[in-house]
CSV table of C-alpha atoms in Angstrom, one decimal:
chain,number,residue,atom,x,y,z
A,1,MET,CA,-18.7,1.6,-23.4
A,2,ILE,CA,-17.2,0.1,-20.2
A,3,TRP,CA,-20.0,1.5,-18.1
A,4,ARG,CA,-22.7,0.5,-20.5
A,5,TYR,CA,-21.4,-3.1,-20.7
A,6,GLY,CA,-20.7,-3.1,-17.0
A,7,ILE,CA,-24.3,-2.1,-16.1
A,8,LYS,CA,-25.9,-4.5,-18.6
A,9,GLU,CA,-23.6,-7.4,-17.6
A,10,GLY,CA,-24.1,-6.6,-13.9
A,11,PHE,CA,-27.9,-6.7,-14.2
A,12,ASP,CA,-27.8,-9.7,-16.5
A,13,SER,CA,-25.7,-11.6,-14.0
A,14,LEU,CA,-28.2,-10.8,-11.2
A,15,ARG,CA,-31.0,-12.0,-13.4
A,16,ARG,CA,-29.2,-15.2,-14.5
A,17,ALA,CA,-28.3,-16.2,-11.0
A,18,LYS,CA,-31.3,-15.0,-9.0
A,19,MET,CA,-30.7,-17.4,-6.1
A,20,ALA,CA,-27.0,-16.5,-5.7
A,21,ALA,CA,-27.9,-12.8,-5.9
A,22,PHE,CA,-30.7,-13.3,-3.3
A,23,ALA,CA,-28.2,-15.1,-1.0
A,24,ALA,CA,-25.7,-12.3,-1.5
A,25,VAL,CA,-28.2,-9.6,-0.6
A,26,LEU,CA,-29.3,-11.6,2.5
A,27,THR,CA,-25.7,-12.1,3.6
A,28,MET,CA,-25.1,-8.4,3.2
A,29,ALA,CA,-28.3,-7.6,5.1
A,30,GLY,CA,-27.4,-10.0,7.9
A,31,ALA,CA,-23.9,-8.5,8.1
A,32,LEU,CA,-25.3,-5.0,8.2
A,33,ILE,CA,-27.8,-5.8,10.9
A,34,VAL,CA,-24.9,-7.2,13.1
A,35,ALA,CA,-22.8,-4.1,12.3
A,36,GLY,CA,-25.9,-1.8,12.8
A,37,VAL,CA,-26.7,-3.3,16.2
A,38,PHE,CA,-23.1,-2.8,17.3
A,39,MET,CA,-23.2,0.8,16.0
A,40,LEU,CA,-26.4,1.6,17.9
A,41,VAL,CA,-25.1,0.0,21.1
A,42,THR,CA,-21.9,2.1,20.7
A,43,PHE,CA,-23.8,5.3,20.0
A,44,ASN,CA,-26.2,4.8,22.9
A,45,LEU,CA,-23.4,3.9,25.3
A,46,SER,CA,-21.3,6.9,24.3
A,47,SER,CA,-24.3,9.2,24.6
A,48,ILE,CA,-25.1,7.9,28.2
A,49,VAL,CA,-21.5,8.5,29.2
A,50,ASP,CA,-21.4,11.9,27.7
A,51,THR,CA,-24.6,12.9,29.5
A,52,LEU,CA,-23.2,11.7,32.8
A,53,ARG,CA,-20.0,13.6,32.3
A,54,SER,CA,-21.8,16.8,31.3
A,55,ARG,CA,-23.7,16.7,34.5
A,56,ILE,CA,-20.6,16.8,36.7
A,57,GLU,CA,-20.5,20.0,38.6
A,58,LEU,CA,-17.8,21.6,40.7
A,59,GLU,CA,-19.1,23.4,43.8
A,60,VAL,CA,-16.8,26.2,44.8
A,61,PHE,CA,-17.4,27.7,48.2
A,62,VAL,CA,-16.3,31.2,48.8
A,63,ASP,CA,-15.0,32.6,52.0
A,64,ASN,CA,-18.1,33.8,54.0
A,65,SER,CA,-16.4,37.1,54.9
A,66,ARG,CA,-16.1,38.3,51.3
A,67,ASP,CA,-18.3,41.1,50.1
A,68,ASP,CA,-20.2,41.2,46.8
A,69,SER,CA,-17.5,43.1,44.8
A,70,ALA,CA,-14.8,40.6,46.0
A,71,ILE,CA,-17.1,37.7,45.0
A,72,GLN,CA,-17.7,39.2,41.5
A,73,ALA,CA,-13.9,39.6,41.1
A,74,LEU,CA,-13.4,36.0,42.1
A,75,ARG,CA,-16.1,34.9,39.7
A,76,LYS,CA,-14.2,36.6,36.8
A,77,GLN,CA,-11.0,34.8,37.9
A,78,VAL,CA,-12.8,31.5,37.9
A,79,GLU,CA,-14.4,32.1,34.5
A,80,LYS,CA,-10.9,32.8,33.0
A,81,ILE,CA,-9.6,29.3,34.0
A,82,THR,CA,-9.2,27.1,31.0
A,83,GLY,CA,-11.8,24.3,30.8
A,84,VAL,CA,-14.5,26.1,32.8
A,85,ALA,CA,-17.7,26.3,30.8
A,86,ILE,CA,-20.5,27.9,32.8
A,87,VAL,CA,-20.2,29.6,36.2
A,88,ARG,CA,-23.4,30.1,38.2
A,89,TYR,CA,-23.4,32.1,41.4
A,90,VAL,CA,-25.3,30.8,44.3
A,91,SER,CA,-25.9,33.5,46.9
A,92,ARG,CA,-26.1,32.8,50.6
A,93,GLU,CA,-29.9,33.3,50.5
A,94,GLU,CA,-30.3,30.9,47.5
A,95,ALA,CA,-28.2,28.4,49.4
A,96,VAL,CA,-30.6,28.5,52.3
A,97,GLU,CA,-33.5,27.9,49.8
A,98,ILE,CA,-31.7,24.9,48.3
A,99,PHE,CA,-31.0,23.6,51.8
A,100,ARG,CA,-34.7,23.9,52.7
A,101,ARG,CA,-35.7,22.2,49.5
A,102,GLU,CA,-33.4,19.3,50.0
A,103,PHE,CA,-33.4,18.8,53.8
A,104,GLY,CA,-36.6,20.5,55.0
A,105,SER,CA,-36.8,23.7,56.9
A,106,GLY,CA,-36.6,22.4,60.5
A,107,PHE,CA,-32.9,22.7,61.2
A,108,ILE,CA,-32.1,25.9,59.3
A,109,ASP,CA,-34.9,27.8,60.9
A,110,LEU,CA,-33.6,26.9,64.4
A,111,LEU,CA,-30.5,29.0,63.7
A,112,HIS,CA,-30.9,32.7,63.9
A,113,SER,CA,-28.2,33.5,61.3
A,114,ASN,CA,-27.4,32.0,57.9
A,115,PRO,CA,-24.3,29.8,58.2
A,116,LEU,CA,-24.2,28.8,54.5
A,117,PRO,CA,-21.4,30.5,52.4
A,118,PRO,CA,-22.0,31.8,48.9
A,119,SER,CA,-20.7,29.5,46.1
A,120,PHE,CA,-20.2,29.1,42.4
A,121,ARG,CA,-21.5,26.0,40.6
A,122,LEU,CA,-19.5,25.5,37.5
A,123,THR,CA,-19.7,23.0,34.7
A,124,LEU,CA,-16.7,22.0,32.6
A,125,GLN,CA,-16.1,22.1,28.9
A,126,LYS,CA,-16.4,18.7,27.1
A,127,PRO,CA,-12.7,17.9,26.8
A,128,TYR,CA,-12.2,18.7,30.5
A,129,GLN,CA,-15.0,16.4,31.9
A,130,TYR,CA,-12.4,13.8,33.0
A,131,GLY,CA,-10.9,13.0,36.4
A,132,ASP,CA,-7.4,14.4,35.8
A,133,ALA,CA,-8.6,17.6,34.2
A,134,ALA,CA,-11.3,18.2,36.8
A,135,GLN,CA,-8.7,17.7,39.6
A,136,ARG,CA,-6.4,20.2,37.9
A,137,ILE,CA,-9.1,22.8,37.6
A,138,ALA,CA,-10.2,22.2,41.2
A,139,ALA,CA,-6.7,22.7,42.4
A,140,GLN,CA,-6.3,25.9,40.4
A,141,ILE,CA,-9.6,27.3,41.8
A,142,GLN,CA,-8.6,26.2,45.3
A,143,SER,CA,-5.4,28.2,45.1
A,144,LEU,CA,-7.3,31.5,44.5
A,145,ASN,CA,-7.4,33.9,47.4
A,146,GLY,CA,-10.9,33.8,48.9
A,147,ILE,CA,-11.9,30.3,48.0
A,148,ASP,CA,-12.8,28.1,50.9
A,149,GLU,CA,-13.3,24.7,49.4
A,150,VAL,CA,-13.9,23.0,46.0
A,151,VAL,CA,-16.2,20.0,46.1
A,152,TYR,CA,-17.1,17.6,43.2
A,153,ARG,CA,-17.8,13.9,42.6
A,154,GLN,CA,-14.2,13.0,42.2
A,155,ASP,CA,-14.7,9.3,42.9
A,156,PHE,CA,-17.5,9.0,40.5
A,157,LEU,CA,-15.4,10.7,37.7
A,158,ARG,CA,-12.5,8.3,38.5
A,159,VAL,CA,-14.8,5.3,38.2
A,160,LEU,CA,-16.3,6.6,35.0
A,161,ASP,CA,-12.8,7.2,33.6
A,162,ARG,CA,-11.6,3.8,34.5
A,163,TYR,CA,-14.6,1.7,33.4
A,164,VAL,CA,-15.5,3.7,30.4
A,165,SER,CA,-12.0,3.5,28.9
A,166,PHE,CA,-12.2,-0.2,29.4
A,167,ALA,CA,-15.7,-0.4,27.9
A,168,ILE,CA,-14.6,1.8,24.9
A,169,ALA,CA,-11.5,-0.4,24.4
A,170,LEU,CA,-13.7,-3.6,24.6
A,171,ASP,CA,-16.3,-2.0,22.3
A,172,PHE,CA,-13.5,-1.1,19.8
A,173,VAL,CA,-12.1,-4.6,19.8
A,174,ILE,CA,-15.6,-6.2,19.4
A,175,GLY,CA,-16.4,-3.7,16.7
A,176,LEU,CA,-13.3,-4.5,14.8
A,177,ILE,CA,-13.9,-8.2,15.1
A,178,VAL,CA,-17.5,-7.7,13.9
A,179,CYS,CA,-16.5,-5.5,11.0
A,180,LEU,CA,-13.7,-7.9,10.0
A,181,GLY,CA,-16.1,-10.8,10.2
A,182,VAL,CA,-18.6,-8.9,8.0
A,183,VAL,CA,-16.0,-8.1,5.4
A,184,PHE,CA,-14.7,-11.6,5.5
A,185,VAL,CA,-18.1,-13.1,4.9
A,186,VAL,CA,-18.9,-10.7,2.0
A,187,ILE,CA,-15.5,-11.1,0.4
A,188,ASN,CA,-15.9,-14.9,0.5
A,189,HIS,CA,-19.2,-14.7,-1.1
A,190,VAL,CA,-18.0,-12.5,-3.9
A,191,ARG,CA,-14.9,-14.8,-4.3
A,192,LEU,CA,-17.2,-17.8,-4.8
A,193,VAL,CA,-19.2,-15.9,-7.4
A,194,ALA,CA,-16.0,-14.8,-9.1
A,195,PHE,CA,-14.6,-18.4,-8.9
A,196,ALA,CA,-17.8,-19.6,-10.7
A,197,LYS,CA,-17.1,-17.0,-13.4
A,198,ARG,CA,-13.4,-17.5,-13.7
A,199,SER,CA,-13.6,-18.9,-17.2
A,200,ILE,CA,-15.5,-15.8,-18.3
A,201,ILE,CA,-12.9,-13.6,-16.6
A,202,GLU,CA,-10.1,-15.6,-18.3
A,203,THR,CA,-11.8,-15.4,-21.7
A,204,MET,CA,-12.4,-11.6,-21.3
A,205,GLN,CA,-8.7,-11.1,-20.6
A,206,LEU,CA,-7.6,-13.3,-23.5
A,207,VAL,CA,-9.6,-11.3,-26.0
A,208,GLY,CA,-8.1,-8.0,-24.6
A,209,ALA,CA,-10.4,-6.7,-21.9
A,210,SER,CA,-8.8,-4.3,-19.6
A,211,ARG,CA,-8.8,-4.9,-15.9
A,212,ALA,CA,-11.3,-2.1,-15.3
A,213,PHE,CA,-13.6,-3.7,-17.9
A,214,VAL,CA,-13.4,-7.1,-16.2
A,215,ARG,CA,-14.0,-5.6,-12.8
A,216,THR,CA,-16.9,-3.3,-13.6
A,217,PRO,CA,-19.8,-5.8,-13.7
A,218,PHE,CA,-18.5,-7.3,-10.4
A,219,LEU,CA,-18.3,-3.9,-8.9
A,220,LEU,CA,-21.8,-3.0,-10.0
A,221,GLN,CA,-23.1,-6.3,-8.6
A,222,GLY,CA,-21.2,-5.5,-5.3
A,223,PHE,CA,-22.8,-2.0,-5.3
A,224,LEU,CA,-26.3,-3.5,-5.8
A,225,HIS,CA,-25.7,-6.2,-3.2
A,226,GLY,CA,-24.7,-3.5,-0.8
A,227,LEU,CA,-27.6,-1.2,-1.7
A,228,LEU,CA,-30.3,-3.9,-1.5
A,229,GLY,CA,-28.7,-5.4,1.7
A,230,ALA,CA,-28.7,-2.0,3.3
A,231,ALA,CA,-32.4,-1.5,2.3
A,232,LEU,CA,-33.4,-4.8,3.9
A,233,ALA,CA,-31.3,-4.0,7.0
A,234,GLY,CA,-32.8,-0.5,7.1
A,235,ILE,CA,-36.4,-1.9,7.0
A,236,PHE,CA,-35.4,-4.2,9.9
A,237,PHE,CA,-34.0,-1.4,12.0
A,238,TYR,CA,-37.0,0.9,11.2
A,239,PHE,CA,-39.4,-1.6,12.6
A,240,CYS,CA,-37.2,-2.3,15.6
A,241,GLU,CA,-36.9,1.4,16.2
A,242,GLN,CA,-40.7,1.9,16.2
A,243,ILE,CA,-41.1,-0.9,18.7
A,244,LEU,CA,-38.3,0.1,21.0
A,245,LEU,CA,-39.0,3.9,20.9
A,246,ALA,CA,-42.6,3.2,21.9
A,247,GLN,CA,-41.4,1.7,25.1
A,248,TYR,CA,-38.0,3.1,25.9
A,249,ARG,CA,-38.0,6.6,24.4
A,250,ASP,CA,-35.8,8.0,27.1
A,251,LEU,CA,-33.2,5.3,27.1
A,252,PHE,CA,-32.8,4.6,23.5
A,253,PHE,CA,-32.1,6.7,20.5
A,254,VAL,CA,-31.2,6.3,16.8
A,255,PRO,CA,-28.8,8.9,15.5
A,256,ARG,CA,-30.0,10.9,12.6
A,257,PHE,CA,-27.2,9.7,10.3
A,258,PHE,CA,-27.7,6.1,11.2
A,259,TYR,CA,-29.7,5.1,8.1
A,260,ALA,CA,-27.4,7.1,5.8
A,261,GLY,CA,-24.4,5.4,7.5
A,262,LEU,CA,-26.1,2.0,7.0
A,263,PHE,CA,-26.4,2.6,3.2
A,264,GLY,CA,-22.9,4.1,3.0
A,265,LEU,CA,-21.4,1.1,4.8
A,266,GLY,CA,-23.5,-1.4,2.7
A,267,ILE,CA,-22.3,0.2,-0.6
A,268,PHE,CA,-18.7,0.5,0.6
A,269,LEU,CA,-18.7,-3.1,1.8
A,270,GLY,CA,-20.3,-4.3,-1.4
A,271,LEU,CA,-17.8,-2.5,-3.6
A,272,PHE,CA,-14.8,-3.3,-1.4
A,273,ALA,CA,-15.7,-7.0,-1.2
A,274,ALA,CA,-16.3,-7.2,-4.9
A,275,TYR,CA,-12.9,-5.5,-5.6
A,276,ILE,CA,-11.1,-7.9,-3.3
A,277,GLY,CA,-13.1,-10.9,-4.4
A,278,VAL,CA,-12.5,-10.5,-8.1
A,279,ARG,CA,-8.9,-9.3,-7.7
A,280,ARG,CA,-7.5,-12.8,-7.4
A,281,PHE,CA,-9.0,-13.8,-10.7
A,282,VAL,CA,-7.8,-10.7,-12.6
A,283,GLU,CA,-4.2,-10.8,-13.9
B,1,MET,CA,8.6,-8.4,-41.7
B,2,ASN,CA,8.8,-10.3,-38.4
B,3,LEU,CA,5.6,-10.4,-36.4
B,4,ILE,CA,6.9,-12.5,-33.6
B,5,ARG,CA,10.4,-13.0,-32.4
B,6,LEU,CA,11.5,-15.1,-29.4
B,7,SER,CA,15.2,-14.7,-28.7
B,8,ASN,CA,17.0,-17.1,-26.3
B,9,VAL,CA,13.9,-17.3,-24.1
B,10,SER,CA,13.9,-19.4,-21.0
B,11,VAL,CA,11.1,-19.9,-18.5
B,12,LYS,CA,11.8,-21.5,-15.1
B,13,TYR,CA,9.1,-23.2,-13.0
B,14,SER,CA,9.7,-24.3,-9.5
B,15,GLY,CA,8.6,-27.8,-10.4
B,16,GLY,CA,10.9,-28.0,-13.4
B,17,ASP,CA,9.7,-28.4,-17.1
B,18,GLY,CA,10.1,-24.9,-18.3
B,19,LEU,CA,11.7,-23.6,-21.5
B,20,LYS,CA,15.5,-23.3,-22.3
B,21,ASN,CA,16.9,-20.9,-24.9
B,22,VAL,CA,13.9,-21.0,-27.2
B,23,ASN,CA,14.2,-19.1,-30.5
B,24,LEU,CA,11.3,-18.6,-32.8
B,25,LEU,CA,10.5,-16.3,-35.7
B,26,VAL,CA,7.1,-15.9,-37.3
B,27,ARG,CA,6.9,-13.6,-40.4
B,28,LYS,CA,3.9,-11.8,-41.8
B,29,SER,CA,1.2,-14.1,-43.4
B,30,GLU,CA,3.2,-17.2,-42.5
B,31,PHE,CA,1.7,-20.5,-41.3
B,32,VAL,CA,4.0,-22.1,-38.7
B,33,PHE,CA,3.4,-25.4,-36.8
B,34,LEU,CA,4.9,-25.7,-33.3
B,35,VAL,CA,5.1,-29.4,-32.9
B,36,GLY,CA,6.1,-31.5,-29.8
B,37,PRO,CA,4.8,-34.1,-27.4
B,38,THR,CA,2.6,-33.2,-24.5
B,39,GLY,CA,4.5,-31.2,-21.8
B,40,ALA,CA,7.2,-30.1,-24.3
B,41,GLY,CA,6.4,-26.4,-23.7
B,42,LYS,CA,4.2,-25.5,-26.7
B,43,SER,CA,1.4,-23.9,-24.6
B,44,THR,CA,4.1,-22.0,-22.7
B,45,VAL,CA,5.5,-20.5,-26.0
B,46,LEU,CA,2.0,-19.3,-26.9
B,47,LYS,CA,1.5,-18.0,-23.4
B,48,LEU,CA,4.7,-16.0,-23.8
B,49,ILE,CA,3.4,-14.5,-27.0
B,50,TYR,CA,0.2,-13.3,-25.6
B,51,MET,CA,2.2,-12.2,-22.5
B,52,GLY,CA,0.3,-14.4,-20.1
B,53,GLU,CA,3.7,-15.4,-18.9
B,54,LYS,CA,7.0,-13.4,-18.6
B,55,PRO,CA,10.3,-15.0,-19.6
B,56,SER,CA,12.9,-15.6,-17.0
B,57,ALA,CA,15.5,-14.8,-19.6
B,58,GLY,CA,15.5,-13.7,-23.2
B,59,THR,CA,13.1,-11.4,-25.0
B,60,VAL,CA,9.7,-11.8,-26.7
B,61,VAL,CA,8.8,-9.3,-29.3
B,62,VAL,CA,5.2,-9.3,-30.7
B,63,GLY,CA,4.6,-6.5,-33.2
B,64,LYS,CA,5.6,-3.3,-31.4
B,65,PHE,CA,5.4,-4.9,-28.0
B,66,ASN,CA,8.5,-6.2,-26.1
B,67,SER,CA,8.4,-8.4,-23.0
B,68,ASP,CA,11.2,-6.4,-21.4
B,69,SER,CA,9.3,-3.1,-21.5
B,70,ILE,CA,5.6,-3.9,-21.8
B,71,ALA,CA,3.5,-2.4,-19.0
B,72,PRO,CA,0.6,-4.5,-17.5
B,73,LYS,CA,-2.0,-2.1,-18.9
B,74,GLN,CA,-0.6,-2.5,-22.4
B,75,ILE,CA,-1.2,-6.3,-22.4
B,76,PRO,CA,-4.9,-6.0,-23.3
B,77,LEU,CA,-3.9,-3.7,-26.2
B,78,LEU,CA,-1.5,-6.5,-27.4
B,79,ARG,CA,-4.1,-9.2,-27.1
B,80,ARG,CA,-6.6,-7.1,-29.2
B,81,GLN,CA,-4.2,-7.6,-32.1
B,82,LEU,CA,-4.0,-11.4,-31.6
B,83,GLY,CA,-6.5,-14.1,-32.1
B,84,ILE,CA,-6.3,-17.0,-29.7
B,85,VAL,CA,-7.9,-20.4,-30.0
B,86,PHE,CA,-7.8,-23.2,-27.5
B,87,GLN,CA,-8.3,-26.9,-27.5
B,88,ASN,CA,-11.3,-26.6,-25.1
B,89,PHE,CA,-12.8,-23.7,-27.1
B,90,LYS,CA,-13.3,-21.5,-24.0
B,91,LEU,CA,-16.7,-20.3,-25.1
B,92,LEU,CA,-19.0,-18.4,-22.7
B,93,GLU,CA,-21.7,-21.0,-21.9
B,94,ASP,CA,-24.3,-18.4,-20.8
B,95,ARG,CA,-24.6,-16.7,-24.2
B,96,ASN,CA,-25.3,-17.6,-27.8
B,97,VAL,CA,-23.0,-17.9,-30.8
B,98,PHE,CA,-23.5,-14.3,-31.9
B,99,ASP,CA,-22.9,-12.9,-28.4
B,100,ASN,CA,-19.8,-15.0,-28.0
B,101,VAL,CA,-18.3,-13.6,-31.1
B,102,ALA,CA,-19.6,-10.0,-30.4
B,103,PHE,CA,-18.0,-10.3,-26.9
B,104,THR,CA,-14.5,-9.6,-28.3
B,105,LEU,CA,-15.7,-6.4,-30.0
B,106,ILE,CA,-17.6,-5.2,-27.0
B,107,VAL,CA,-14.6,-5.7,-24.8
B,108,THR,CA,-12.5,-3.7,-27.2
B,109,GLY,CA,-15.0,-0.8,-27.3
B,110,ALA,CA,-16.3,-1.2,-30.8
B,111,LYS,CA,-19.4,0.8,-31.9
B,112,GLN,CA,-22.7,-1.1,-31.7
B,113,ARG,CA,-23.5,-0.7,-35.5
B,114,ASP,CA,-20.1,-2.1,-36.4
B,115,ILE,CA,-20.4,-5.1,-34.1
B,116,LYS,CA,-23.4,-6.6,-35.9
B,117,LYS,CA,-21.8,-6.2,-39.3
B,118,LYS,CA,-18.4,-7.6,-38.3
B,119,VAL,CA,-19.9,-10.6,-36.4
B,120,LEU,CA,-22.2,-11.6,-39.3
B,121,ARG,CA,-19.3,-11.4,-41.7
B,122,VAL,CA,-17.0,-13.5,-39.6
B,123,LEU,CA,-19.7,-16.1,-38.9
B,124,ALA,CA,-20.3,-16.4,-42.6
B,125,GLN,CA,-16.5,-16.9,-43.0
B,126,VAL,CA,-16.5,-19.9,-40.7
B,127,GLY,CA,-19.9,-21.2,-42.1
B,128,LEU,CA,-22.0,-20.7,-39.0
B,129,SER,CA,-24.4,-17.8,-39.9
B,130,HIS,CA,-27.4,-20.1,-39.6
B,131,LYS,CA,-26.5,-21.1,-36.1
B,132,ARG,CA,-25.9,-17.6,-34.6
B,133,TYR,CA,-28.7,-17.9,-32.1
B,134,LYS,CA,-27.7,-21.4,-30.8
B,135,MET,CA,-26.1,-21.8,-27.4
B,136,PRO,CA,-22.6,-23.5,-27.2
B,137,HIS,CA,-24.0,-26.7,-25.7
B,138,GLU,CA,-26.3,-27.1,-28.7
B,139,LEU,CA,-23.3,-27.2,-31.1
B,140,SER,CA,-20.9,-30.1,-32.0
B,141,GLY,CA,-17.3,-29.9,-31.1
B,142,GLY,CA,-16.3,-28.8,-34.6
B,143,GLU,CA,-18.9,-26.1,-34.6
B,144,GLN,CA,-17.8,-24.8,-31.2
B,145,GLN,CA,-14.2,-24.6,-32.4
B,146,ARG,CA,-15.4,-22.6,-35.5
B,147,VAL,CA,-17.2,-20.2,-33.1
B,148,ALA,CA,-13.9,-19.9,-31.2
B,149,ILE,CA,-12.1,-19.2,-34.5
B,150,ALA,CA,-14.7,-16.6,-35.5
B,151,ARG,CA,-14.3,-14.9,-32.1
B,152,ALA,CA,-10.5,-14.9,-32.6
B,153,LEU,CA,-10.8,-13.4,-36.1
B,154,VAL,CA,-13.5,-10.8,-35.6
B,155,ASN,CA,-11.1,-8.1,-34.5
B,156,GLY,CA,-8.9,-8.6,-37.6
B,157,PRO,CA,-5.8,-9.9,-35.8
B,158,PHE,CA,-2.4,-10.0,-37.5
B,159,ILE,CA,-1.8,-13.5,-36.2
B,160,LEU,CA,-3.9,-16.4,-35.0
B,161,LEU,CA,-2.5,-18.4,-32.1
B,162,ALA,CA,-4.0,-21.9,-32.0
B,163,ASP,CA,-3.3,-24.2,-29.1
B,164,GLU,CA,-4.1,-27.8,-30.1
B,165,PRO,CA,-7.3,-26.6,-32.0
B,166,THR,CA,-8.0,-30.1,-33.2
B,167,GLY,CA,-7.1,-31.9,-30.0
B,168,ASN,CA,-10.7,-32.6,-29.0
B,169,LEU,CA,-12.1,-33.3,-32.5
B,170,ASP,CA,-12.5,-36.4,-34.6
B,171,PRO,CA,-10.2,-36.7,-37.8
B,172,ALA,CA,-12.9,-35.5,-40.3
B,173,THR,CA,-13.9,-32.5,-38.2
B,174,ALA,CA,-10.2,-31.8,-37.5
B,175,ALA,CA,-9.5,-31.7,-41.2
B,176,GLY,CA,-12.4,-29.2,-41.6
B,177,ILE,CA,-10.8,-27.0,-39.0
B,178,MET,CA,-7.4,-27.3,-40.7
B,179,GLU,CA,-9.0,-26.3,-44.0
B,180,LEU,CA,-10.5,-23.3,-42.3
B,181,LEU,CA,-7.2,-22.2,-40.8
B,182,ASP,CA,-5.5,-22.6,-44.2
B,183,LYS,CA,-8.2,-20.4,-45.8
B,184,ILE,CA,-7.7,-17.8,-43.1
B,185,ASN,CA,-4.0,-17.8,-43.7
B,186,THR,CA,-4.3,-17.4,-47.4
B,187,ARG,CA,-6.3,-14.2,-46.7
B,188,GLY,CA,-3.3,-12.8,-45.0
B,189,THR,CA,-3.5,-13.7,-41.3
B,190,ALA,CA,-0.4,-15.4,-40.0
B,191,VAL,CA,-1.1,-18.6,-38.0
B,192,LEU,CA,1.0,-20.2,-35.3
B,193,MET,CA,-0.5,-23.6,-34.4
B,194,ALA,CA,0.7,-25.8,-31.6
B,195,THR,CA,0.0,-29.5,-31.9
B,196,HIS,CA,1.3,-32.9,-30.9
B,197,ASN,CA,-0.2,-34.5,-34.0
B,198,TYR,CA,2.7,-35.1,-36.4
B,199,ASN,CA,0.5,-36.7,-39.1
B,200,LEU,CA,-1.6,-33.6,-39.4
B,201,VAL,CA,1.5,-31.5,-39.9
B,202,GLU,CA,3.1,-33.8,-42.5
B,203,ASN,CA,0.2,-33.6,-44.8
B,204,PHE,CA,0.1,-29.8,-44.6
B,205,GLY,CA,3.4,-28.8,-46.1
B,206,ARG,CA,4.1,-25.8,-44.0
B,207,ARG,CA,7.1,-24.7,-41.9
B,208,VAL,CA,7.5,-26.8,-38.8
B,209,VAL,CA,9.3,-25.8,-35.5
B,210,LYS,CA,9.9,-28.8,-33.2
B,211,ILE,CA,9.9,-28.3,-29.5
B,212,GLU,CA,11.2,-31.0,-27.2
B,213,GLU,CA,12.0,-30.9,-23.5
B,214,GLY,CA,11.6,-27.1,-23.5
B,215,SER,CA,13.9,-26.3,-26.5
B,216,THR,CA,13.2,-25.6,-30.1
B,217,ARG,CA,14.6,-27.2,-33.2
B,218,ASN,CA,13.8,-25.8,-36.6
């Protein structure tokens, strides 16, 4: 009975106050667009940073005098170090090829012997793609017998660590402010609607309606506001995505769960705001 | 059998003007007037009875419910056994007479087929069957109060609490409402009516409880 009444009353209220309902849906859509833009910026920023981190390589030069079996033994030792993801062996011959590719063949062909040492190029597992962890791993490798030198972009990682943590903290603070703003706007809207209906709420309670019974139509309205607002915001993002992807396919992406998240957030905000908004008027 | 008992009840407000050691007893099928000037505490007594307010001291017992032990979720159950009528009617302006009365039954989870039968019966009782599809703003003050009484009665309450039900009405219409309340009482429903109108009470010949400056005098 509660649900039947709640659904009927919820839809009736939307029908009776079309303009208020329209305004609520637009408010929700606007709020979700702001939150959605913020989410997309965050996702894209995190993705760029993750890509940069995953490209960090440690170049481990092996003592030139080591024979193949000693190099293989070293490789096994390096692979066992915690945090090391992939180890690729670069032989002396391959090193020459790389040198030729990058700097041309003039200089290397002047020499009668190959001065380049064999090396390992290794990538790090995701949790270890940070300055401190990379430094620890590099030091561990360096201490192995037969390793000449470990080279990696230590400064770049440090810069990334410093500025990305700042950017993430800033992103988090802005995100929190945006979300709180969104919640505040939607709660206020529901509160106004509930205020306009306070006499109905009072009468319902005086004739013996339970709190759940009083809240149900408001919650349903909140649900519908969230759903329709998310649908509008979804349409907005879909068109923006088509326009942006056509021009910046490599720079910009929309995560697969974004639209589901938008609907989830819309419904959650609608319900939460309705609950908070009506709570003040229910004994 | 006592329906309502207030024992040494006090209510304190930060701004003053509460209740002090109020005692009140309403028995089954009794008609009791609670009389006093504006601001004496009549509405607060009614509020205590429907548990819209908790006493600062003393105990309120309504049927099987006790203010000392009632849980918040039991309050709707108590109110379903009471009928409450206000001076300003408190009708829902966005629905017609039938729906206003049916509202009480919907809220309490009555079956659809019972709702129509009960609403039509109670509207006949207050003489408004022919206006069941009218909106509240299309009715006179007296008719609106009759709708409010019908809404209060439709659940078959053991007592009707009426807070200045004639306060907004002219003398002739007020007399009609009093007649209706009397008829309801003779059918077995107890009535506790708060009013500041001493003349109305004198002509009625029922038990009167006076309330002045927050205290009762029988």
